[in-house]
């Protein structure tokens, strides 16, 4: 039996006429952690995909004096000097299409969940051109995160790139995931790209998406800290191609890159191993370019191009609140604004720890729903004044009545901006609560009763959604009607008494 099998195999082997010309096979000259050097190719293109033994792939990154520096896209423990390497004559691509929805894949789009192979609609290169200027339209539609401090004070529009930055453990991932979950009522596809993270942290995100019924409209692309740096480097580009498939079909997509600090580190590691000259903080000179060409792919497409959009929330981790370090400043200059999370606010229990003073949204204001204009300017003003006055009042300085009142209102506004990690608010709820705070309705409510007041307002608020989403927002009459309704609700709940309120 086995003799017959081997006979057949032997014959098949003899009949096989592999015909790689000499130039198409190279030899591994050196293997390192994450990279290899290969010699023997007479011709090779930059970024060309190469096939190594054992199903391992790599991309040609540097070519110098007959030696090619290859970024390996996987575990290379089995690789040895002298192994053969073959050209593929194509660049790295990733599967795209609706079959990816609901799936967890690696940096090359290979399934990591136990749900079988993915029937890709097609394969797209992971590096693609950003939409041309003429194919873009201004950011004009909001992307609600469900977090009141962000939607009111730092609004994000569809097609915008808004950086989330802060020290470690300040709630960066929580905000990004919350924004994804808040899309469950909207027709927005979500992609979460985890780069260099602990596997347990990614598992928690997936759990959260599943528990909130958004997983079936999401894709999770993950290259963890244990994966080859080449995979960590390519993951966000692959994830963006997966997003673009939907965007080019007129869909709105939200993509999270969590986080680009680790992406930059993976690239630094690769560059040093490939012996590229290091520049500032040992990063290679093109570190700015690798992030700008990634984030330039986010855009609001014009009507002629189907009107789809790609909104990006890249995450960056700062060290000791240093937002002027190299990578953070690069990203701040590439993106359309930033949400800064302060470890000091986090320690004080002011969550989400968004520092409104240091956060900005440069294009989202145009996309924000009109109704927010009733509350947003006052919100920022009282908040800023409060931050300033708080320092004074700590010295026990004597303050006049007006200043004291501003301080009290600012304190309440900061308190009312707190929001639980798993709590998402509709626009109507946010505006109701914030209007109550900025107009002074809550001045008479004791600080510790504010959460209760918020619950009452959210419960008893008349249905405003149709009025609020109208183009022009609320007029003065509408505004005083809501205020009156909220006042009555608070009085009925015994949180304020009839005479105390002022405006
Ligand atoms: N609004 C919130 N209310 C209560 N707890 C929160 C809130 N936001 C975040 N947390 C908690 O704070 C902790 C840190 O959050 P998260 O993991 O999102 O931070 P991170 O900045 O992404 O951390 P890392 O630097 O490890 O990536 C978590 O335990 C999370 O549950
Ligand atoms: Mg995180």
Short mmCIF file of C-alpha atoms and ligand atoms in Angstrom, two decimals:
data_model
loop_
_atom_site.label_atom_id
_atom_site.label_comp_id
_atom_site.label_asym_id
_atom_site.label_seq_id
_atom_site.Cartn_x
_atom_site.Cartn_y
_atom_site.Cartn_z
CA UNK A 1 0.00 0.00 0.00
CA UNK A 2 2.57 2.51 1.12
CA UNK A 3 4.90 1.37 -1.67
CA UNK A 4 2.19 2.20 -4.21
CA UNK A 5 1.61 5.57 -2.60
CA UNK A 6 5.29 6.43 -2.57
CA UNK A 7 5.60 5.20 -6.15
CA UNK A 8 2.84 7.53 -7.24
CA UNK A 9 4.32 10.40 -5.26
CA UNK A 10 7.72 9.74 -6.72
CA UNK A 11 6.32 9.81 -10.22
CA UNK A 12 4.42 12.99 -9.55
CA UNK A 13 7.61 14.53 -8.25
CA UNK A 14 9.52 13.49 -11.36
CA UNK A 15 6.83 14.88 -13.65
CA UNK A 16 6.75 18.17 -11.78
CA UNK A 17 8.57 20.85 -13.71
CA UNK A 18 9.04 23.76 -11.32
CA UNK A 19 10.52 26.49 -13.32
CA UNK A 20 11.58 29.38 -11.16
CA UNK A 21 14.35 31.19 -12.90
CA UNK A 22 17.30 31.73 -10.68
CA UNK A 23 16.45 35.35 -10.06
CA UNK A 24 13.10 34.53 -8.47
CA UNK A 25 14.50 32.59 -5.54
CA UNK A 26 16.61 34.15 -2.85
CA UNK A 27 18.46 32.73 0.10
CA UNK A 28 18.05 33.79 3.72
CA UNK A 29 21.36 35.31 4.74
CA UNK A 30 20.39 36.37 8.25
CA UNK A 31 17.35 36.03 10.49
CA UNK A 32 16.59 38.43 13.29
CA UNK A 33 13.69 39.13 15.60
CA UNK A 34 10.97 40.19 13.14
CA UNK A 35 13.20 40.77 10.12
CA UNK A 36 15.38 38.76 7.75
CA UNK A 37 18.05 39.68 5.25
CA UNK A 38 17.86 37.87 1.94
CA UNK A 39 20.36 37.79 -0.90
CA UNK A 40 20.35 36.38 -4.42
CA UNK A 41 17.50 38.26 -6.09
CA UNK A 42 18.51 39.94 -9.32
CA UNK A 43 15.26 41.88 -9.26
CA UNK A 44 12.93 42.77 -6.41
CA UNK A 45 10.37 45.49 -5.85
CA UNK A 46 9.98 47.50 -2.69
CA UNK A 47 6.95 46.26 -0.67
CA UNK A 48 6.84 43.05 -2.71
CA UNK A 49 5.45 40.08 -0.82
CA UNK A 50 7.90 37.18 -0.41
CA UNK A 51 7.12 33.61 0.52
CA UNK A 52 9.26 31.82 3.10
CA UNK A 53 9.11 28.15 4.12
CA UNK A 54 6.38 27.12 6.57
CA UNK A 55 3.70 29.47 5.19
CA UNK A 56 5.55 32.55 6.43
CA UNK A 57 5.40 35.76 4.42
CA UNK A 58 7.42 38.91 4.47
CA UNK A 59 7.59 42.21 2.61
CA UNK A 60 10.70 43.69 1.04
CA UNK A 61 11.47 46.86 2.92
CA UNK A 62 15.03 47.86 2.06
CA UNK A 63 17.23 46.83 -0.84
CA UNK A 64 20.90 47.63 -0.52
CA UNK A 65 23.92 46.17 -2.29
CA UNK A 66 22.24 42.95 -3.37
CA UNK A 67 20.82 42.39 0.11
CA UNK A 68 17.10 42.80 0.77
CA UNK A 69 15.82 43.65 4.24
CA UNK A 70 12.54 41.81 4.79
CA UNK A 71 9.85 42.56 7.37
CA UNK A 72 8.50 39.18 8.51
CA UNK A 73 4.74 38.84 8.93
CA UNK A 74 4.64 36.09 11.49
CA UNK A 75 6.55 33.84 13.79
CA UNK A 76 10.00 33.07 12.36
CA UNK A 77 11.38 30.60 14.91
CA UNK A 78 11.65 27.90 12.26
CA UNK A 79 13.52 30.09 9.79
CA UNK A 80 17.22 29.41 9.19
CA UNK A 81 19.96 30.92 7.15
CA UNK A 82 20.12 29.17 3.80
CA UNK A 83 16.34 28.76 3.52
CA UNK A 84 14.83 29.54 0.14
CA UNK A 85 12.66 32.62 -0.39
CA UNK A 86 10.34 33.08 -3.36
CA UNK A 87 9.01 36.18 -5.03
CA UNK A 88 5.24 36.50 -5.38
CA UNK A 89 5.23 39.56 -7.65
CA UNK A 90 2.41 41.14 -5.67
CA UNK A 91 2.11 43.41 -2.67
CA UNK A 92 0.53 42.61 0.65
CA UNK A 93 -3.25 42.47 0.49
CA UNK A 94 -6.13 41.73 2.85
CA UNK A 95 -9.56 40.16 2.41
CA UNK A 96 -12.40 42.69 2.26
CA UNK A 97 -16.18 42.39 2.08
CA UNK A 98 -19.30 41.84 4.19
CA UNK A 99 -18.15 38.34 5.25
CA UNK A 100 -15.70 40.02 7.63
CA UNK A 101 -18.48 41.58 9.70
CA UNK A 102 -18.78 39.95 13.10
CA UNK A 103 -15.33 38.42 12.80
CA UNK A 104 -12.06 38.69 14.71
CA UNK A 105 -9.08 38.59 12.36
CA UNK A 106 -5.32 39.06 12.56
CA UNK A 107 -3.25 41.79 10.91
CA UNK A 108 -3.55 40.04 7.55
CA UNK A 109 -7.27 39.30 7.78
CA UNK A 110 -6.89 35.64 8.78
CA UNK A 111 -9.60 34.46 11.20
CA UNK A 112 -8.73 34.25 14.89
CA UNK A 113 -12.19 33.23 16.05
CA UNK A 114 -13.55 29.73 15.70
CA UNK A 115 -16.00 30.53 12.96
CA UNK A 116 -14.24 29.00 9.99
CA UNK A 117 -12.69 30.51 6.89
CA UNK A 118 -13.77 33.90 5.60
CA UNK A 119 -15.31 34.13 2.13
CA UNK A 120 -13.79 37.41 1.09
CA UNK A 121 -15.54 39.43 -1.61
CA UNK A 122 -12.11 40.26 -2.95
CA UNK A 123 -8.59 41.12 -1.79
CA UNK A 124 -7.37 44.67 -1.63
CA UNK A 125 -3.83 45.94 -1.12
CA UNK A 126 -3.34 47.17 2.42
CA UNK A 127 -1.73 50.38 1.19
CA UNK A 128 -4.15 52.40 -0.91
CA UNK A 129 -4.28 56.00 -2.06
CA UNK A 130 -6.21 58.47 0.05
CA UNK A 131 -9.25 60.00 -1.69
CA UNK A 132 -8.34 62.95 -3.90
CA UNK A 133 -9.34 66.45 -2.86
CA UNK A 134 -12.01 66.65 -5.55
CA UNK A 135 -13.59 63.42 -4.32
CA UNK A 136 -14.01 64.75 -0.79
CA UNK A 137 -16.77 66.79 0.79
CA UNK A 138 -16.64 68.86 3.99
CA UNK A 139 -17.45 67.09 7.24
CA UNK A 140 -21.11 67.94 7.82
CA UNK A 141 -22.87 65.10 9.64
CA UNK A 142 -22.38 64.32 13.33
CA UNK A 143 -21.07 61.07 14.73
CA UNK A 144 -22.66 60.85 18.18
CA UNK A 145 -20.53 59.11 20.80
CA UNK A 146 -23.28 59.08 23.43
CA UNK A 147 -20.85 60.76 25.86
CA UNK A 148 -22.19 64.19 26.76
CA UNK A 149 -18.89 65.96 27.37
CA UNK A 150 -17.69 64.94 23.91
CA UNK A 151 -20.89 65.38 21.91
CA UNK A 152 -21.49 68.82 23.42
CA UNK A 153 -18.01 70.30 23.78
CA UNK A 154 -15.75 68.34 21.38
CA UNK A 155 -18.15 67.09 18.70
CA UNK A 156 -16.96 64.57 16.15
CA UNK A 157 -18.25 64.63 12.58
CA UNK A 158 -18.41 61.78 10.10
CA UNK A 159 -15.23 61.70 8.06
CA UNK A 160 -13.22 63.41 10.81
CA UNK A 161 -10.01 62.21 12.47
CA UNK A 162 -10.13 62.88 16.18
CA UNK A 163 -7.21 61.80 18.35
CA UNK A 164 -7.84 60.28 21.78
CA UNK A 165 -4.78 60.79 23.92
CA UNK A 166 -3.83 60.41 27.54
CA UNK A 167 -1.56 58.56 29.93
CA UNK A 168 -1.97 54.87 30.52
CA UNK A 169 -5.22 53.78 32.21
CA UNK A 170 -7.12 57.00 31.75
CA UNK A 171 -10.11 55.55 29.90
CA UNK A 172 -8.97 55.95 26.27
CA UNK A 173 -10.25 52.56 25.14
CA UNK A 174 -13.47 53.03 27.11
CA UNK A 175 -14.32 56.17 25.11
CA UNK A 176 -13.52 54.56 21.76
CA UNK A 177 -15.56 51.45 22.55
CA UNK A 178 -18.42 53.55 23.86
CA UNK A 179 -18.47 55.47 20.58
CA UNK A 180 -18.65 52.15 18.71
CA UNK A 181 -21.48 50.85 20.86
CA UNK A 182 -23.41 54.08 20.45
CA UNK A 183 -23.64 53.32 16.72
CA UNK A 184 -25.96 50.40 17.39
CA UNK A 185 -28.95 52.60 16.55
CA UNK A 186 -27.16 54.19 13.59
CA UNK A 187 -26.19 52.70 10.29
CA UNK A 188 -22.46 52.92 10.97
CA UNK A 189 -20.07 49.99 10.55
CA UNK A 190 -17.36 49.81 13.21
CA UNK A 191 -13.81 48.51 12.98
CA UNK A 192 -11.65 48.12 16.04
CA UNK A 193 -7.97 47.68 15.25
CA UNK A 194 -5.91 46.62 18.28
CA UNK A 195 -2.17 47.13 17.92
CA UNK A 196 0.39 45.77 20.37
CA UNK A 197 -2.11 45.30 23.18
CA UNK A 198 -2.48 42.59 25.76
CA UNK A 199 -4.72 39.80 24.48
CA UNK A 200 -6.85 40.07 27.61
CA UNK A 201 -7.58 43.74 26.90
CA UNK A 202 -8.72 42.91 23.37
CA UNK A 203 -10.86 40.05 24.66
CA UNK A 204 -12.58 42.53 26.99
CA UNK A 205 -13.40 44.84 24.09
CA UNK A 206 -14.84 41.95 22.05
CA UNK A 207 -16.91 40.86 25.05
CA UNK A 208 -18.23 44.38 25.39
CA UNK A 209 -19.15 44.62 21.70
CA UNK A 210 -20.94 41.28 21.84
CA UNK A 211 -22.84 42.16 25.01
CA UNK A 212 -24.12 45.32 23.34
CA UNK A 213 -25.17 43.70 20.06
CA UNK A 214 -22.77 45.61 17.85
CA UNK A 215 -20.37 42.78 17.07
CA UNK A 216 -22.37 41.63 14.05
CA UNK A 217 -21.78 45.04 12.46
CA UNK A 218 -18.15 45.26 13.51
CA UNK A 219 -14.78 43.84 12.55
CA UNK A 220 -12.02 43.38 15.11
CA UNK A 221 -8.52 43.37 13.65
CA UNK A 222 -5.89 42.49 16.19
CA UNK A 223 -2.12 42.25 16.22
CA UNK A 224 -1.20 41.78 19.86
CA UNK A 225 2.02 42.61 21.63
CA UNK A 226 3.20 39.03 21.19
CA UNK A 227 2.72 39.09 17.42
CA UNK A 228 5.58 39.84 15.04
CA UNK A 229 6.25 43.59 14.78
CA UNK A 230 5.59 43.31 11.03
CA UNK A 231 2.02 42.20 11.75
CA UNK A 232 1.56 44.99 14.27
CA UNK A 233 2.81 47.44 11.69
CA UNK A 234 0.55 46.30 8.86
CA UNK A 235 -2.65 45.74 10.88
CA UNK A 236 -4.01 49.33 10.73
CA UNK A 237 -3.45 49.56 6.98
CA UNK A 238 -5.25 46.25 6.44
CA UNK A 239 -8.09 47.38 8.72
CA UNK A 240 -8.41 50.60 6.72
CA UNK A 241 -8.71 48.67 3.45
CA UNK A 242 -11.48 46.59 5.04
CA UNK A 243 -13.20 49.86 5.99
CA UNK A 244 -12.77 51.41 2.55
CA UNK A 245 -14.63 48.54 0.93
CA UNK A 246 -17.77 49.75 2.72
CA UNK A 247 -17.00 53.46 2.39
CA UNK A 248 -16.76 53.14 -1.38
CA UNK A 249 -20.23 51.60 -1.33
CA UNK A 250 -21.66 54.71 0.31
CA UNK A 251 -21.55 53.47 3.91
CA UNK A 252 -20.41 55.31 7.02
CA UNK A 253 -17.60 53.56 8.87
CA UNK A 254 -15.95 54.30 12.21
CA UNK A 255 -12.43 52.97 12.73
CA UNK A 256 -10.47 52.89 16.00
CA UNK A 257 -6.67 52.48 15.99
CA UNK A 258 -5.80 51.42 19.53
CA UNK A 259 -3.07 52.49 19.72
CA UNK A 260 -0.67 54.27 17.38
CA UNK A 261 2.03 54.68 20.04
CA UNK A 262 2.56 50.95 19.91
CA UNK A 263 2.30 51.06 16.14
CA UNK A 264 5.13 53.61 16.06
CA UNK A 265 7.19 51.47 18.42
CA UNK A 266 6.76 48.39 16.22
CA UNK A 267 7.92 50.45 13.26
CA UNK A 268 10.90 51.79 15.20
CA UNK A 269 11.88 48.26 16.15
CA UNK A 270 11.69 47.10 12.53
CA UNK A 271 13.61 50.10 11.24
CA UNK A 272 16.43 49.64 13.72
CA UNK A 273 16.66 45.95 12.86
CA UNK A 274 16.76 46.88 9.18
CA UNK A 275 19.60 49.26 10.04
CA UNK A 276 17.85 52.39 8.86
CA UNK A 277 19.37 55.53 10.32
CA UNK A 278 17.50 56.53 13.49
CA UNK A 279 16.39 60.11 14.00
CA UNK A 280 14.60 61.81 16.89
CA UNK A 281 13.82 59.46 19.83
CA UNK A 282 15.38 56.72 17.67
CA UNK A 283 12.35 56.74 15.36
CA UNK A 284 13.15 56.57 11.65
CA UNK A 285 12.75 59.74 9.60
CA UNK A 286 9.52 58.65 7.92
CA UNK A 287 7.53 58.03 11.11
CA UNK A 288 5.40 61.11 10.40
CA UNK A 289 4.64 59.88 6.90
CA UNK A 290 3.54 56.38 7.97
CA UNK A 291 0.86 57.91 10.21
CA UNK A 292 -0.22 60.67 7.85
CA UNK A 293 -0.70 58.28 4.95
CA UNK A 294 -2.83 56.10 7.22
CA UNK A 295 -5.01 58.91 8.54
CA UNK A 296 -5.35 60.70 5.22
CA UNK A 297 -7.45 57.77 4.12
CA UNK A 298 -10.25 58.93 6.45
CA UNK A 299 -12.61 61.30 4.70
CA UNK A 300 -16.13 62.26 3.88
CA UNK A 301 -16.58 61.34 0.21
CA UNK A 302 -18.46 63.62 -2.15
CA UNK A 303 -21.97 62.83 -3.39
CA UNK A 304 -20.51 61.84 -6.75
CA UNK A 305 -18.39 59.22 -4.98
CA UNK A 306 -21.37 57.81 -3.10
CA UNK A 307 -21.20 60.01 0.00
CA UNK A 308 -19.67 57.37 2.28
CA UNK A 309 -17.39 58.36 5.14
CA UNK A 310 -14.54 57.00 7.20
CA UNK A 311 -14.25 58.48 10.68
CA UNK A 312 -11.04 57.67 12.55
CA UNK A 313 -10.43 57.73 16.29
CA UNK A 314 -6.71 57.02 16.64
CA UNK A 315 -5.52 56.47 20.21
CA UNK A 316 -2.17 57.63 21.56
CA UNK A 317 -0.66 56.97 24.97
CA UNK A 318 1.30 59.83 26.52
CA UNK A 319 4.04 59.47 29.13
CA UNK A 320 3.60 61.56 32.27
CA UNK A 321 1.09 63.88 30.52
CA UNK A 322 3.67 65.00 28.00
CA UNK A 323 1.55 65.86 25.00
CA UNK A 324 4.44 67.67 23.35
CA UNK A 325 6.52 64.52 22.91
CA UNK A 326 7.45 63.51 19.38
CA UNK A 327 4.70 61.04 18.43
CA UNK A 328 1.83 62.93 20.16
CA UNK A 329 2.76 66.24 18.46
CA UNK A 330 3.00 64.50 15.10
CA UNK A 331 -0.45 63.04 15.50
CA UNK A 332 -1.98 66.22 16.87
CA UNK A 333 -0.82 67.96 13.70
CA UNK A 334 -2.20 65.23 11.42
CA UNK A 335 -5.64 64.93 13.02
CA UNK A 336 -8.60 67.34 13.15
CA UNK A 337 -8.54 67.69 16.91
CA UNK A 338 -7.94 65.79 20.10
CA UNK A 339 -9.76 64.49 23.15
CA UNK A 340 -7.32 64.75 26.02
CA UNK A 341 -7.82 62.51 29.03
CA UNK A 342 -6.24 63.74 32.22
CA UNK A 343 -4.88 61.34 34.85
CA UNK A 344 -5.53 64.05 37.46
CA UNK A 345 -9.24 64.14 36.65
CA UNK A 346 -9.23 60.34 36.59
CA UNK A 347 -7.74 60.20 40.09
CA UNK A 348 -10.34 62.68 41.33
CA UNK A 349 -13.01 60.33 40.01
CA UNK A 350 -14.16 62.76 37.35
CA UNK A 351 -15.01 60.22 34.66
CA UNK A 352 -14.78 60.25 31.71
CA UNK A 353 -11.57 62.16 32.45
CA UNK A 354 -11.93 64.48 29.44
CA UNK A 355 -10.01 67.71 29.96
CA UNK A 356 -12.25 70.07 28.03
CA UNK A 357 -9.72 72.88 28.20
CA UNK A 358 -7.04 70.88 26.39
CA UNK A 359 -9.40 69.19 23.96
CA UNK A 360 -10.57 70.57 20.66
CA UNK A 361 -12.48 69.53 17.58
CA UNK A 362 -11.44 71.58 14.59
CA UNK A 363 -14.10 70.49 12.11
CA UNK A 364 -16.80 68.78 14.18
CA UNK A 365 -18.50 72.06 15.13
CA UNK A 366 -19.91 72.38 11.61
CA UNK A 367 -21.32 68.89 11.85
CA UNK A 368 -22.77 69.25 15.33
CA UNK A 369 -26.55 69.22 15.63
CA UNK A 370 -27.83 72.80 15.88
CA UNK A 371 -29.58 72.16 19.17
CA UNK A 372 -26.23 71.81 20.96
CA UNK A 373 -25.59 75.50 20.35
CA UNK A 374 -28.04 76.20 23.14
CA UNK A 375 -25.67 74.65 25.65
CA UNK A 376 -22.17 74.28 24.18
CA UNK A 377 -20.87 77.87 24.43
CA UNK A 378 -22.04 78.30 28.06
CA UNK A 379 -20.66 74.91 28.92
CA UNK A 380 -17.15 75.74 27.76
CA UNK A 381 -17.26 79.19 29.36
CA UNK A 382 -18.43 78.06 32.80
CA UNK A 383 -16.03 75.16 32.72
CA UNK A 384 -13.04 77.34 31.89
CA UNK A 385 -14.00 79.93 34.51
CA UNK A 386 -14.44 77.22 37.07
CA UNK A 387 -10.98 75.79 36.44
CA UNK A 388 -9.52 79.25 36.90
CA UNK A 389 -11.53 80.21 39.97
CA UNK A 390 -11.10 76.86 41.66
CA UNK A 391 -7.42 77.57 42.22
CA UNK A 392 -8.25 80.94 43.83
CA UNK A 393 -10.95 79.62 46.06
CA UNK A 394 -8.55 77.02 47.41
CA UNK A 395 -6.47 79.83 48.92
CA UNK A 396 -9.55 80.82 50.86
CA UNK A 397 -9.76 84.10 49.01
CA UNK A 398 -12.91 86.06 49.69
CA UNK A 399 -15.10 86.00 46.65
CA UNK A 400 -17.97 88.26 45.73
CA UNK A 401 -21.46 86.90 45.23
CA UNK A 402 -21.30 86.78 41.45
CA UNK A 403 -18.00 84.90 41.47
CA UNK A 404 -19.27 82.50 44.08
CA UNK A 405 -22.29 81.80 41.95
CA UNK A 406 -20.15 81.14 38.88
CA UNK A 407 -17.99 78.81 40.91
CA UNK A 408 -21.02 76.92 42.14
CA UNK A 409 -22.44 76.60 38.67
CA UNK A 410 -19.10 75.49 37.23
CA UNK A 411 -18.78 72.90 39.97
CA UNK A 412 -22.22 71.56 39.10
CA UNK A 413 -21.44 71.52 35.40
CA UNK A 414 -18.31 69.50 36.02
CA UNK A 415 -20.26 67.13 38.22
CA UNK A 416 -23.04 66.71 35.68
CA UNK A 417 -20.50 65.92 32.94
CA UNK A 418 -19.57 62.74 34.77
CA UNK A 419 -20.88 59.67 32.99
CA UNK A 420 -20.57 55.96 33.64
CA UNK A 421 -18.52 53.83 31.30
CA UNK A 422 -21.54 51.83 30.14
CA UNK A 423 -24.00 54.71 30.07
CA UNK A 424 -24.79 56.28 26.72
CA UNK A 425 -27.10 59.25 26.32
CA UNK A 426 -29.28 60.31 23.41
CA UNK A 427 -28.97 63.82 22.10
CA UNK A 428 -32.24 64.85 23.75
CA UNK A 429 -31.10 63.56 27.14
CA UNK A 430 -27.75 65.29 26.84
CA UNK A 431 -29.28 68.61 25.89
CA UNK A 432 -31.90 68.43 28.60
CA UNK A 433 -29.37 67.73 31.33
CA UNK A 434 -26.81 70.25 30.08
CA UNK A 435 -29.44 72.95 29.60
CA UNK A 436 -30.58 72.43 33.17
CA UNK A 437 -27.00 72.89 34.36
CA UNK A 438 -25.97 75.86 32.22
CA UNK A 439 -29.20 77.78 32.75
CA UNK A 440 -28.88 77.54 36.51
CA UNK A 441 -31.79 75.21 37.15
CA UNK A 442 -29.48 72.91 39.09
CA UNK A 443 -27.85 75.66 41.19
CA UNK A 444 -30.32 74.96 43.97
CA UNK A 445 -29.81 71.20 43.93
CA UNK A 446 -27.39 69.88 46.51
CA UNK A 447 -24.18 68.51 44.97
CA UNK A 448 -24.77 64.99 46.19
CA UNK A 449 -28.28 65.05 44.74
CA UNK A 450 -27.09 65.84 41.21
CA UNK A 451 -27.03 62.23 39.97
CA UNK A 452 -30.60 61.88 41.17
CA UNK A 453 -31.59 65.13 39.43
CA UNK A 454 -30.02 63.80 36.23
CA UNK A 455 -32.05 60.61 36.49
CA UNK A 456 -35.25 62.59 37.01
CA UNK A 457 -34.57 64.82 34.01
CA UNK A 458 -33.76 61.85 31.79
CA UNK A 459 -36.88 60.05 32.90
CA UNK A 460 -39.36 62.91 32.70
CA UNK A 461 -37.98 64.87 29.79
CA UNK A 462 -40.72 65.36 27.20
CA UNK A 463 -39.91 63.75 23.89
CA UNK A 464 -37.88 66.36 22.10
CA UNK A 465 -36.09 64.26 19.57
CA UNK A 466 -38.05 65.53 16.56
CA UNK A 467 -37.80 69.17 17.67
CA UNK A 468 -34.11 68.91 18.49
CA UNK A 469 -33.03 67.21 15.33
CA UNK A 470 -34.77 69.91 13.27
CA UNK A 471 -32.29 71.98 11.33
CA UNK A 472 -32.68 75.16 13.29
CA UNK A 473 -32.72 73.55 16.73
CA UNK A 474 -34.94 75.00 19.44
CA UNK A 475 -36.35 78.51 19.53
CA UNK A 476 -36.66 80.56 22.73
CA UNK A 477 -40.21 79.41 23.28
CA UNK A 478 -39.24 75.75 22.93
CA UNK A 479 -36.35 76.32 25.29
CA UNK A 480 -38.44 77.88 28.02
CA UNK A 481 -40.96 75.08 27.65
CA UNK A 482 -38.36 72.41 28.29
CA UNK A 483 -36.92 74.37 31.20
CA UNK A 484 -40.38 74.63 32.70
CA UNK A 485 -40.99 70.91 32.21
CA UNK A 486 -37.67 70.06 33.86
CA UNK A 487 -38.35 72.45 36.74
CA UNK A 488 -41.70 70.81 37.40
CA UNK A 489 -40.12 67.37 37.30
CA UNK A 490 -37.39 68.39 39.75
CA UNK A 491 -39.94 70.01 42.07
CA UNK A 492 -42.12 66.93 42.02
CA UNK A 493 -39.12 64.83 42.94
CA UNK A 494 -38.44 67.17 45.85
CA UNK A 495 -35.02 68.15 44.52
CA UNK A 496 -35.81 71.84 44.31
CA UNK A 497 -38.53 73.92 45.87
CA UNK A 498 -40.68 76.34 43.95
CA UNK A 499 -39.07 79.63 45.13
CA UNK A 500 -35.41 78.71 45.19
CA UNK A 501 -34.77 78.53 41.49
CA UNK A 502 -33.21 81.40 39.65
CA UNK A 503 -31.90 81.54 36.16
N1 LIG B 1 -16.48 56.67 32.48
C1 LIG B 1 -15.95 55.75 33.25
N2 LIG B 1 -16.52 55.42 34.43
C2 LIG B 1 -16.00 54.51 35.24
N3 LIG B 1 -14.88 53.80 34.98
C3 LIG B 1 -14.26 54.04 33.81
C4 LIG B 1 -14.75 55.01 32.89
N4 LIG B 1 -13.93 55.03 31.83
C5 LIG B 1 -12.97 54.11 32.07
N5 LIG B 1 -13.16 53.51 33.27
C6 LIG B 1 -12.30 52.47 33.85
O1 LIG B 1 -10.98 52.92 33.86
C7 LIG B 1 -10.08 51.86 33.60
C8 LIG B 1 -9.18 52.23 32.44
O2 LIG B 1 -9.94 52.35 31.26
P1 LIG B 1 -9.35 51.98 29.83
O3 LIG B 1 -8.88 50.58 29.78
O4 LIG B 1 -10.37 52.40 28.85
O5 LIG B 1 -8.11 52.97 29.80
P2 LIG B 1 -6.94 53.06 28.75
O6 LIG B 1 -6.48 54.47 28.80
O7 LIG B 1 -7.40 52.53 27.44
O8 LIG B 1 -5.87 52.10 29.39
P3 LIG B 1 -4.57 51.48 28.71
O9 LIG B 1 -3.54 52.55 28.82
O10 LIG B 1 -4.26 50.29 29.57
O11 LIG B 1 -4.93 51.13 27.31
C9 LIG B 1 -10.91 50.64 33.29
O12 LIG B 1 -10.93 49.83 34.44
C10 LIG B 1 -12.28 51.21 33.01
O13 LIG B 1 -13.30 50.32 33.38
MG1 LIG B 2 -6.58 51.04 26.20
#
